XYZ file of C-alpha atoms in Angstrom:
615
model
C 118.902 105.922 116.073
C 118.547 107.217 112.590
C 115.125 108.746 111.224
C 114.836 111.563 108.501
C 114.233 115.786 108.593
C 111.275 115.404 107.332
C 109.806 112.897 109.282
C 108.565 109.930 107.202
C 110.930 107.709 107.638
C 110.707 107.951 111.372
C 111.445 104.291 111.729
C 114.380 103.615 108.904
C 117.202 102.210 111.356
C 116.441 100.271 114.002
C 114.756 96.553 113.292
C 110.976 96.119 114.745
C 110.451 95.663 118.174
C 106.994 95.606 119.777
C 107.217 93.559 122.897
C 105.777 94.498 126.169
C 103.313 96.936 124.735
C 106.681 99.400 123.352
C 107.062 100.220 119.522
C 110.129 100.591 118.331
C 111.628 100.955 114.655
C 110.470 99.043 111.692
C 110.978 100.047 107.879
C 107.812 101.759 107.677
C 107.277 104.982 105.632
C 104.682 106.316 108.274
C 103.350 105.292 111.815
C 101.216 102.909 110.982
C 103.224 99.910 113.101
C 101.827 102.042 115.842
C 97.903 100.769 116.614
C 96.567 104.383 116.946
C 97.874 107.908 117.085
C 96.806 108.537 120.999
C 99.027 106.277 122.063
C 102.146 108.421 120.979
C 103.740 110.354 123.360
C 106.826 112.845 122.913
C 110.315 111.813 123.673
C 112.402 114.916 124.481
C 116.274 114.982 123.974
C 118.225 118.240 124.631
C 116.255 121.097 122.991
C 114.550 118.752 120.149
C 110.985 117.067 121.047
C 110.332 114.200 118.283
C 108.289 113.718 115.897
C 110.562 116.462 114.668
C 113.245 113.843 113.559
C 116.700 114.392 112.310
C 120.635 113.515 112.943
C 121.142 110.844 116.049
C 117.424 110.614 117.545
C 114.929 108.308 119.012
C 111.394 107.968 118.139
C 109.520 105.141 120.860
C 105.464 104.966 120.256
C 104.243 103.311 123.970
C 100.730 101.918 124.749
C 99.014 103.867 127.203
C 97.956 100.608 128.980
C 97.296 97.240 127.326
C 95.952 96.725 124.543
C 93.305 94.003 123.990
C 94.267 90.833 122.976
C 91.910 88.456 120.563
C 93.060 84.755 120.696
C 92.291 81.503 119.346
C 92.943 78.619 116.867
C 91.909 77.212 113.427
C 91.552 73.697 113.119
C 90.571 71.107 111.152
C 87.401 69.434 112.602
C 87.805 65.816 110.992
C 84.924 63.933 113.720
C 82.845 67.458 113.389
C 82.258 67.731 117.015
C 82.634 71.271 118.024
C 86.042 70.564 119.725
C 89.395 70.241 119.399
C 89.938 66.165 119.500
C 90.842 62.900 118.228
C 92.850 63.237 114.740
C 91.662 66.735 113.986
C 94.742 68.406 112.758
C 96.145 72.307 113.492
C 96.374 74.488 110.879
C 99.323 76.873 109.861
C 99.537 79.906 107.836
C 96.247 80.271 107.434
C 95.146 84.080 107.578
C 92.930 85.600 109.477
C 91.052 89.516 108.614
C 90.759 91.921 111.029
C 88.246 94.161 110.913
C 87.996 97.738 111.219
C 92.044 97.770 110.774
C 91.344 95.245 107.573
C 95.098 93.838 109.074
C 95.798 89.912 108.359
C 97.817 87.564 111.287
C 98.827 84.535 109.907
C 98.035 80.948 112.281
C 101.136 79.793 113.387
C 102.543 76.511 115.506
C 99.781 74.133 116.291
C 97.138 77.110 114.987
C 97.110 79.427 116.914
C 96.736 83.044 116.324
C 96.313 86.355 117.895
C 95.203 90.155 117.159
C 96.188 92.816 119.222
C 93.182 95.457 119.063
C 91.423 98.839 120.274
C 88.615 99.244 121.875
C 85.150 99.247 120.160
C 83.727 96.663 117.445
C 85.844 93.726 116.356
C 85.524 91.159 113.444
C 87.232 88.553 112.639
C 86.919 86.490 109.371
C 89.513 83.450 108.175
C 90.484 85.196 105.057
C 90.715 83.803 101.223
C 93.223 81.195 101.782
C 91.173 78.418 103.182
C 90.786 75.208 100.971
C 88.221 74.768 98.911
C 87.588 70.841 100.310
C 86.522 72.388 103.919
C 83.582 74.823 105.413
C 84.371 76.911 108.069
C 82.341 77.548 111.088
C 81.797 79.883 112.368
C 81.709 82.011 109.180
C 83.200 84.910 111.611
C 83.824 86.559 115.128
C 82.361 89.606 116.469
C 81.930 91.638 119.719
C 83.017 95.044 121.231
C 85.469 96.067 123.582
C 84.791 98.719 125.968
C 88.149 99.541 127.668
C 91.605 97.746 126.985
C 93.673 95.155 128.807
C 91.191 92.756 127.994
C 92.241 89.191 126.585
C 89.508 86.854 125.012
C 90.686 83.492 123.985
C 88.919 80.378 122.287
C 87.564 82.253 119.085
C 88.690 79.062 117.980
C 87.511 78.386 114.106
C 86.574 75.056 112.446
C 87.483 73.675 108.870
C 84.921 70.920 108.694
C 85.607 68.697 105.716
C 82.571 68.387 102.823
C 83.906 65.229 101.320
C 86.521 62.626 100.649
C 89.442 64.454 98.518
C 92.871 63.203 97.410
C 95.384 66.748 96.661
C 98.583 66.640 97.339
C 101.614 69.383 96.298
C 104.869 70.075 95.662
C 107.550 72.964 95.495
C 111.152 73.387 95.176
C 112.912 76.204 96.547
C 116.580 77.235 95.760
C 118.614 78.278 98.879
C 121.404 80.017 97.508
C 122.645 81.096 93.962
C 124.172 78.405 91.742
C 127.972 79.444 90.652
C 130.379 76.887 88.877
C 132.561 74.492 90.737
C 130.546 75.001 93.928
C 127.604 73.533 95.799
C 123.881 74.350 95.731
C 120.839 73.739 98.052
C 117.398 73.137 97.178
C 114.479 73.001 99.595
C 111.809 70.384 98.401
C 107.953 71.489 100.287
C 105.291 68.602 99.946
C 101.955 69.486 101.705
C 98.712 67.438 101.858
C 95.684 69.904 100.832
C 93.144 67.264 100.646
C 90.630 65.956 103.544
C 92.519 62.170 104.180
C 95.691 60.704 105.038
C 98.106 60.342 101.977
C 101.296 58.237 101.568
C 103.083 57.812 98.205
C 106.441 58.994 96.805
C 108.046 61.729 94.763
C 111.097 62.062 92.902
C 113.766 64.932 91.359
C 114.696 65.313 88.323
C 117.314 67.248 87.451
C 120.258 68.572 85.067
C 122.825 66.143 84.180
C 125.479 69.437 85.661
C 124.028 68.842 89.495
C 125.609 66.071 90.833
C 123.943 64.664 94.302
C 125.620 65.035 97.698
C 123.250 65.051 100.439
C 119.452 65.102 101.490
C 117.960 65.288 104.842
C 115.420 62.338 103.925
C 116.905 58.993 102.737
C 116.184 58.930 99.443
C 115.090 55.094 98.575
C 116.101 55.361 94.778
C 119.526 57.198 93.511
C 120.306 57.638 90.043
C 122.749 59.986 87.946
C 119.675 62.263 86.985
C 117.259 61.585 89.682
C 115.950 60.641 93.224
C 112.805 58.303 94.566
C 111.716 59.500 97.957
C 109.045 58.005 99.777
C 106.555 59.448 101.954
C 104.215 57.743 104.544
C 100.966 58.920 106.636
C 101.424 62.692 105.652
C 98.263 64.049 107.615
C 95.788 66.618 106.195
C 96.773 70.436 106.221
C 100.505 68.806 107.135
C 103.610 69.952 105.459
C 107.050 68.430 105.231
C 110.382 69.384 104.011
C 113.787 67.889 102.628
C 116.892 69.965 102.329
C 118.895 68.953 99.363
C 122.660 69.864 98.044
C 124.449 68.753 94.964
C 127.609 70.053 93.483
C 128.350 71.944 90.098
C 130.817 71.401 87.683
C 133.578 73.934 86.889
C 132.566 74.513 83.349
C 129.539 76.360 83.656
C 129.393 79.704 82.302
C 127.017 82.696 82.972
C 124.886 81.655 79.815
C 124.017 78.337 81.268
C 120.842 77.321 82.709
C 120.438 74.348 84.800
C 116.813 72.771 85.281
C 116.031 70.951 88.339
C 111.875 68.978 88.328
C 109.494 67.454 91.316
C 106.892 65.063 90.418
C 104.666 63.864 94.066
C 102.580 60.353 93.417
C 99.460 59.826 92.996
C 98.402 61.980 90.567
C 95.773 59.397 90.054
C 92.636 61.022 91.616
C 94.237 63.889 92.546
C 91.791 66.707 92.442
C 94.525 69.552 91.345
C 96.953 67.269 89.042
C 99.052 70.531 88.071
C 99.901 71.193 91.729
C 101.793 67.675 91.818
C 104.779 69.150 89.865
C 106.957 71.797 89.983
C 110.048 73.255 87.635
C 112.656 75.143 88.573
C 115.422 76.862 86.083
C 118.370 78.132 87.839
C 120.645 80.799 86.236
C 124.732 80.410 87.060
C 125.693 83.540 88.727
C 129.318 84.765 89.645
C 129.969 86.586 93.099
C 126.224 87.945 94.287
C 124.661 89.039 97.738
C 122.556 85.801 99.349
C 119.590 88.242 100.479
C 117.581 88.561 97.322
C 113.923 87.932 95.862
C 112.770 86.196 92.906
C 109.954 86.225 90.530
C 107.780 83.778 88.767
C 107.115 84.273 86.098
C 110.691 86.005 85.675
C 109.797 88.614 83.456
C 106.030 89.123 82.739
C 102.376 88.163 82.406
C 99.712 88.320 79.763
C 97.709 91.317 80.343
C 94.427 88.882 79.803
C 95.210 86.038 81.933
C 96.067 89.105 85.046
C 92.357 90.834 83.933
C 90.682 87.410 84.314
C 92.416 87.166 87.586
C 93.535 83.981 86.611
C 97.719 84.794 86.763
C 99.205 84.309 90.127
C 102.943 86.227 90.961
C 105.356 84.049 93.178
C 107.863 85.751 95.100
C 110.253 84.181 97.300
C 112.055 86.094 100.077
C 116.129 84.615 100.617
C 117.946 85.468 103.367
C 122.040 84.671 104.896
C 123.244 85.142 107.845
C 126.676 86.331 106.735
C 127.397 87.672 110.358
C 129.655 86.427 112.722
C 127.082 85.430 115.500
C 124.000 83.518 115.383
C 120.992 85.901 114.420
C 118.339 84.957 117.223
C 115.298 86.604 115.151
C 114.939 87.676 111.489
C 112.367 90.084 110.020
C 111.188 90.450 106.542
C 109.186 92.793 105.602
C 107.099 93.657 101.837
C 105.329 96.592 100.422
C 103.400 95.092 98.046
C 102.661 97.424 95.077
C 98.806 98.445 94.904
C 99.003 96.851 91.357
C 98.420 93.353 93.243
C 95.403 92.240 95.656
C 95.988 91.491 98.944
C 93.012 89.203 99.490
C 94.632 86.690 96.863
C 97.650 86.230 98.879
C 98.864 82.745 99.409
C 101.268 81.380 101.835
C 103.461 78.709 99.904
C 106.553 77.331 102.180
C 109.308 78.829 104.224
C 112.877 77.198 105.631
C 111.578 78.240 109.429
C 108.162 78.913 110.525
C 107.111 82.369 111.022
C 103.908 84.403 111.643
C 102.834 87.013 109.249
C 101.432 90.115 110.031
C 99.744 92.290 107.398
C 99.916 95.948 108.087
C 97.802 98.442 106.256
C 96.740 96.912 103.689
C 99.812 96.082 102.000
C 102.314 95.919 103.939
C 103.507 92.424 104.505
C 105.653 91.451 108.155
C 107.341 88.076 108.240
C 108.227 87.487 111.873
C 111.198 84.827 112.246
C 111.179 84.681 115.805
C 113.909 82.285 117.770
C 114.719 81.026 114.365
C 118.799 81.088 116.002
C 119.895 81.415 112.468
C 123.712 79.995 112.516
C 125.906 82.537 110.782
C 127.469 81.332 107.444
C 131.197 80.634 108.804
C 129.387 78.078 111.593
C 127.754 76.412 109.068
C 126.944 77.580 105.626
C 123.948 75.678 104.254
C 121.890 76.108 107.881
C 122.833 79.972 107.515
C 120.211 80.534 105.114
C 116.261 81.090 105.048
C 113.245 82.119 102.756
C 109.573 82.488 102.570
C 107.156 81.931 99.559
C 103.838 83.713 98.420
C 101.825 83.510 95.836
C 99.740 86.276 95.009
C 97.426 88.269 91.859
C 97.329 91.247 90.340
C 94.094 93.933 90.266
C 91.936 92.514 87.185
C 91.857 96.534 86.406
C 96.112 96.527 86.041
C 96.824 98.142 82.379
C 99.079 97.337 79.781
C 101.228 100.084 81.071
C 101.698 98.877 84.615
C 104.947 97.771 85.944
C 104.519 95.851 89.038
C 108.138 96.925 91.298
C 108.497 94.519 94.778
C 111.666 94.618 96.999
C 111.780 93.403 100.928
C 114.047 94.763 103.427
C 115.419 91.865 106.085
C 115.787 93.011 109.383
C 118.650 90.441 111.452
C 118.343 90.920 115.058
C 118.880 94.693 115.581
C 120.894 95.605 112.835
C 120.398 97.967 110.069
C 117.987 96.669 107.032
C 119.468 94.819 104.026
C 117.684 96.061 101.398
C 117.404 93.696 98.375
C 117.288 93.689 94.678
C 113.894 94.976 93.192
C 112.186 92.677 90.669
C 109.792 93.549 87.944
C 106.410 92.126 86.222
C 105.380 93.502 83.014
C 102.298 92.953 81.491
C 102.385 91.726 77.608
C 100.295 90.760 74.369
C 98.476 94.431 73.056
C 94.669 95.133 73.309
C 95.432 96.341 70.210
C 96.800 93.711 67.786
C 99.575 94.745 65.136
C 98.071 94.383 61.635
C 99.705 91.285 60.478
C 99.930 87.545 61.983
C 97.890 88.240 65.177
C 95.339 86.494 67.078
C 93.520 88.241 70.413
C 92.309 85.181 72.270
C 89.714 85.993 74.820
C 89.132 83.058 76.423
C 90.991 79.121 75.849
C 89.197 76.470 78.122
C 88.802 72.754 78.467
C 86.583 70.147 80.048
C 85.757 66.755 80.305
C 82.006 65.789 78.987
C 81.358 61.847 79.645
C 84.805 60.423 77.952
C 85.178 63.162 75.837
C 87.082 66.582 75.762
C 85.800 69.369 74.792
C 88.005 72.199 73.551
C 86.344 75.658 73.694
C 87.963 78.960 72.626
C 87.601 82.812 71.316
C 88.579 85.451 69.314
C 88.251 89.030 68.478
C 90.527 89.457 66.014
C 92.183 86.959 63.663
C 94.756 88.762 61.162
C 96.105 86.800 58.140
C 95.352 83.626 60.139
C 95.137 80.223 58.288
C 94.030 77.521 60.483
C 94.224 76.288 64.455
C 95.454 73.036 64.933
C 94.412 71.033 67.965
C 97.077 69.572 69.720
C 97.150 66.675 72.304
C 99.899 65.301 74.922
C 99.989 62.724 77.730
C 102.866 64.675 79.448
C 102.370 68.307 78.635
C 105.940 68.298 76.249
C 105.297 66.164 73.609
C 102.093 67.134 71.277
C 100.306 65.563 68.133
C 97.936 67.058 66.211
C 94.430 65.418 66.594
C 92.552 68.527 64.900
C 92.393 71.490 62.801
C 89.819 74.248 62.124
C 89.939 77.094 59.396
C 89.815 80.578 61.099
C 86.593 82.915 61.142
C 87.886 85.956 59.351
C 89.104 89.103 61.098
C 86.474 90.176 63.775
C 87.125 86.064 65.502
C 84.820 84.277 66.806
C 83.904 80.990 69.037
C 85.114 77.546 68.309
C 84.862 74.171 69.595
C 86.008 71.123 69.167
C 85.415 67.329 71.109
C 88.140 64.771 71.322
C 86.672 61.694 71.281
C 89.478 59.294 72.133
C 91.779 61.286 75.271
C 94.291 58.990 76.865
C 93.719 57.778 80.203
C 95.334 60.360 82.864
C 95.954 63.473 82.167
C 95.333 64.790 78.630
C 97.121 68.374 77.779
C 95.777 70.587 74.959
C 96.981 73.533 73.676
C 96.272 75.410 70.090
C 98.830 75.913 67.425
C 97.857 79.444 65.382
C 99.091 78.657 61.886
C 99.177 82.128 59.605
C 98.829 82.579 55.788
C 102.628 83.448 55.868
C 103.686 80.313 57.181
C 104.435 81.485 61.029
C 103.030 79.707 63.384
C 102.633 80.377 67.397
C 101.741 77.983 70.482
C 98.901 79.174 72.879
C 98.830 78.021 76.533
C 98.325 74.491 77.843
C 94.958 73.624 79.247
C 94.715 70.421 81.169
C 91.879 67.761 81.070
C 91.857 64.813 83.538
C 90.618 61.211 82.258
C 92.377 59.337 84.864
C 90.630 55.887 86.210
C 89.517 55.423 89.578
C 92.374 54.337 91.759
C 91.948 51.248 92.903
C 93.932 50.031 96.314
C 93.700 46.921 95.938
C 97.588 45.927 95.427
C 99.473 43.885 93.181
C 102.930 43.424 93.396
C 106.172 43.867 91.164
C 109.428 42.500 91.490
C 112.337 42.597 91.896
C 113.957 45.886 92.752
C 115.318 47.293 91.424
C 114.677 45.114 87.965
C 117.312 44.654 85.408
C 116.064 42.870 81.880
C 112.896 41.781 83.204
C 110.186 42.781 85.597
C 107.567 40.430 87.305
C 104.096 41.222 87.776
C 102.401 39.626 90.620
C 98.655 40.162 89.962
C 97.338 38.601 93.424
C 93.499 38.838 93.225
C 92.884 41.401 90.526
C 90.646 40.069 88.125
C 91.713 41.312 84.546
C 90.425 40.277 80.602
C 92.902 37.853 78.656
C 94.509 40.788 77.042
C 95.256 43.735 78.956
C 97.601 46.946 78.518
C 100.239 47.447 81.431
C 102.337 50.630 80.258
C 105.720 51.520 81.177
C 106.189 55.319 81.793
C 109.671 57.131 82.949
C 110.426 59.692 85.656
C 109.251 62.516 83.336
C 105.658 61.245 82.562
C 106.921 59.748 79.123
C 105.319 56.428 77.761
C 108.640 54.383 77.464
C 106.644 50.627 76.464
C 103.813 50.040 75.745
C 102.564 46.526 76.869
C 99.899 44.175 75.658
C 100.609 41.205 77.806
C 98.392 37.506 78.289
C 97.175 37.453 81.870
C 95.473 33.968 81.968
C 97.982 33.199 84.825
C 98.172 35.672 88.180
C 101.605 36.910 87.478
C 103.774 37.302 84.066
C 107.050 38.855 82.987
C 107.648 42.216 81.023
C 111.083 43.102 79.023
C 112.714 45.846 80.167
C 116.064 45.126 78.938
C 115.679 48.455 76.610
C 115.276 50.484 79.324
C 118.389 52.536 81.000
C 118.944 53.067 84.777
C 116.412 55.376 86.280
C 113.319 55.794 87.748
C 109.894 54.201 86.444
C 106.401 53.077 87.190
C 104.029 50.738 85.768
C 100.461 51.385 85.357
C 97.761 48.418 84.360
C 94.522 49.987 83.672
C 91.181 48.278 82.985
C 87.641 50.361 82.539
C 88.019 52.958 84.654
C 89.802 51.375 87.481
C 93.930 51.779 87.478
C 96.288 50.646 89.033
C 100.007 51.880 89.588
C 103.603 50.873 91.365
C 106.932 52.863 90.769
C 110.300 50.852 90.359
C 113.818 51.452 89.339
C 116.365 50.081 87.239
């Protein structure tokens, strides 16, 4: 079944198979799916004994008796009692390291994992990818193994929570290519990262081209340009999904770009605010093969932000079954390059679950088992899949580096689909060109009391004038609150407070004005001011509103003059409010406002309070 003369593809042609302790096939460019060379044995056909591989052969690599089996589960250990109980949750995808193979297994349903290994010393350590809001005990798992067929279960580990934290995120995913006068699906991801229970909503917006059809959750607001979903009771470490399609117009060409945006509520002490929203652009393609990967950032990084190990890469892995039967198992697998770290992968989403096993180092195996993927003439939409990661480069990658990443998708036993190969560059010189340059080393931000303070570096400023400082509520539209002269051409450090940052979330970023008159934009830095969220309610009525909206204050206790601010789906301050409110409830004006998607937000000291609404 396939193979190569000289021997290193031994397992090109025939998908992976390693049930009931026999190897079989893979897209591996060496043995190394096999656990250990003593357990090959020859397989004799005619005159030919393999490994010598060529023309029509086989190549099987068989245990010589069972192997030994590690088992257990990661959980999250809300009462802290040792045990598995109560309302402690399961945890998926989370990765555990094997040591002396330095091999990853992923947790999969209800978190549970398991390492198949040799005899001798064993280690086992939850890798990099557990949240930052939990300890985990035991740190590790050791022991030895002195013969095989041995199975050891409940090396269970604990995520015990160190505090109270609110984080919540989001992700879109597009299922197949977007192509004029047809339809497209998106895959919205929401996941609770934080230590308590969280309930809320989100909402889409997206291009005025994408016209709504369907959505596996109700959505509870619908408007030309965007959708209001609510979510209720979404558990720690828990992750939901809704499939989405909309339609396309016919007039789209192959220069058009459609945008599509996620916003989850409350980013109101949220703990990672920038994880709450997600954009997606979306190229029109014309005819195209569904099995592809992606990139993000599409084309490349800056070479600093990758040698602060700062810059993540997110790939996503799509798949079709464009068959004519349903494919009862689908394998993915990844050669990273050794331009990116394996102990920064991140496990993002997926359409199906699937357990991941990491094989030599870099070498990634997503294992879609029973996922009974329909075939695309059954049903289209269901015929596809994917899988997102999130992962960083070496901080020793060069400016001459070209990160390369493919994925072959194994369906059932067929032959591998090889996809496109997508590329990373790395960008801005070491070396600056002699005119209208800036090399930042280092932009930061961070709150001190109620102020912000704005710290960055240089080492070389060329024909620079001035920096100005510039300041936005909703990271699009800036002002300038600021402005200091450059240092001369070796750089230098600057800072600079602001003493007056809007409640929420305050976005900086530096605007490099030269002596010629050009000017450039650095990156965005974010600061959070929000107020304590307060749960006490009030109420707002009715909805959806049409000219005016009614504030029901109930028992909050505000001044006689307060601020209640009127923001849009995108973040944008729409009115601003100063309203008397002697008397528990009052009306607002809204008769200026167009049909969409809003929320209110009354804030007093550094307590806030919040409700969405529609028109």
């Amino acid at each position: 079944i396939g193979g190569s003369a000289n021997g290193r593809n031994a397992f090109n042609n025939v998908a992976i198979t390693h049930d009931e302790n026999i190897y079989a096939g893979g897209y591996h460019n060496d043995y190394s799916l096999i656990p250990s060379p003593q357990y090959m044995f020859p397989v004799v056909m005619g005159n030919d004994s393999l490994p010598v591989l060529g023309g029509h052969q086989f190549l099987l690599g068989k245990l010589k008796g069972n192997s030994n089996l590690l088992k257990g589960r990661v959980y999250a250990d809300f009462n802290n009692n040792g045990i598995f109980s109560g309302y402690d949750a399961p945890i998926q995808n989370l990765l555990i390291n094997h040591q002396p193979s330095n091999s990853l297994n992923s947790s999969h349903l209800e978190g549970y994992y398991q390492v198949s290994v040799d005899t001798g010393d064993y280690l086992l350590t939850p890798q990099i990818n557990v949240p930052p809001y939990f300890d985990v005990a035991p740190i590790s798992r050791n022991g030895n193994l002195a013969s095989t067929g041995n199975e050891i279960d409940e090396l269970d580990f604990r995520l015990v929570p160190t505090g109270n934290f609110k984080e919540v995120s989001i992700d879109i995913t597009q299922i197949n290519r977007l192509r004029a006068g047809s339809q497209v699906q998106y895959m919205v991801n929401y996941k609770n990262n934080g230590t308590n229970m969280a309930s809320g909503e989100y909402y889409l917006v997206f291009d005025n081209a994408l016209q709504f059809l369907t959505s596996d959750s109700a959505a509870s607001g619908t408007f030309s340009d965007s959708l209001v979903f609510q979510y209720v009771n979404l558990a720690p470490f828990e992750s939901r999904s809704n499939a989405l399609s909309f339609s396309t117009g016919t007039t789209l060409t192959f220069a058009d770009t459609l945008n599509i945006r996620s916003v989850i509520l409350p980013v109101a002490g949220d703990t990672i605010p920038s994880n709450n929203t997600y954009a997606l652009d979306s190229p029109v393609f014309g005819p195209f093969d569904p099995n592809q990967k992606t990139v993000l950032p599409k084309e490349s990084i800056r070479i600093g932000d990758a040698l602060a190990g700062t810059q993540e890469v997110e790939y996503t892995l799509q798949f079709q079954n464009t068959g004519n039967d349903t494919a009862f198992n689908v394998i993915v697998t990844d050669s990273l390059s050794g331009l990116l770290n394996i102990n920064t992968l991140r496990l993002i989403s997926s359409s199906h679950p699937f357990k991941l096993n990491v094989i030599s180092n870099n070498l990634l195996e997503f294992r879609f088992m029973n996922i009974m993927l329909v075939d695309s003439f059954q049903n289209e939409p269901k015929s596809h899949g994917f899988v997102k990661f999130r992962i960083k480069p070496h901080t020793s990658v060069s400016l001459i580096d070209t990160i390369y990443n493919n994925c072959h998708i194994f369906f059932d036993y067929n032959l591998p689909i090889t996809t496109n190969t997508v590329k990373t560059f790395f960008k801005t010189p070491d070396v600056p060109p002699l005119v209208d340059s800036v090399a930042f080393i280092s932009f930061t931000a961070f709150k001190s009391n109620n102020e912000s303070v704005l710290q960055w570096s240089t080492n070389y400023e060329q024909n620079l004038d001035h920096y100005e400082i510039q300041r936005s509520p909703d990271s699009m539209n800036f002002v300038t609150i600021g402005q200091k002269n450059g240092l001369g051409t070796n750089g230098g450090s600057y800072t600079h407070s602001d003493i007056s940052p809007v409640h929420g979330l305050n976005y900086y970023r530096l605007k490099t004005v030269f002596a010629s008159g050009n000017s450039r934009l650095s990156q965005i830095v974010m600061v959070d001011h929000t107020p304590v969220i307060v749960n006490a309610g009030f109420s707002i009525g009715p909805v959806p509103a049409k000219d005016y909206l009614r504030i029901n204050l109930g028992d909050i206790q505000l001044p006689v003059s307060a601020t209640a601010d009127i923001y849009d789906g995108l973040g944008r301050l729409v009115i601003k409010n100063v309203a008397n409110v002697n008397s528990p409830s009052y009306n607002i004006n809204i008769s200026s406002l167009s049909a969409g998607m809003y929320f209110i937000r009354i804030v007093l000291g550094r307590e806030v309070y919040e409700k969405a609404f529609s028109k």
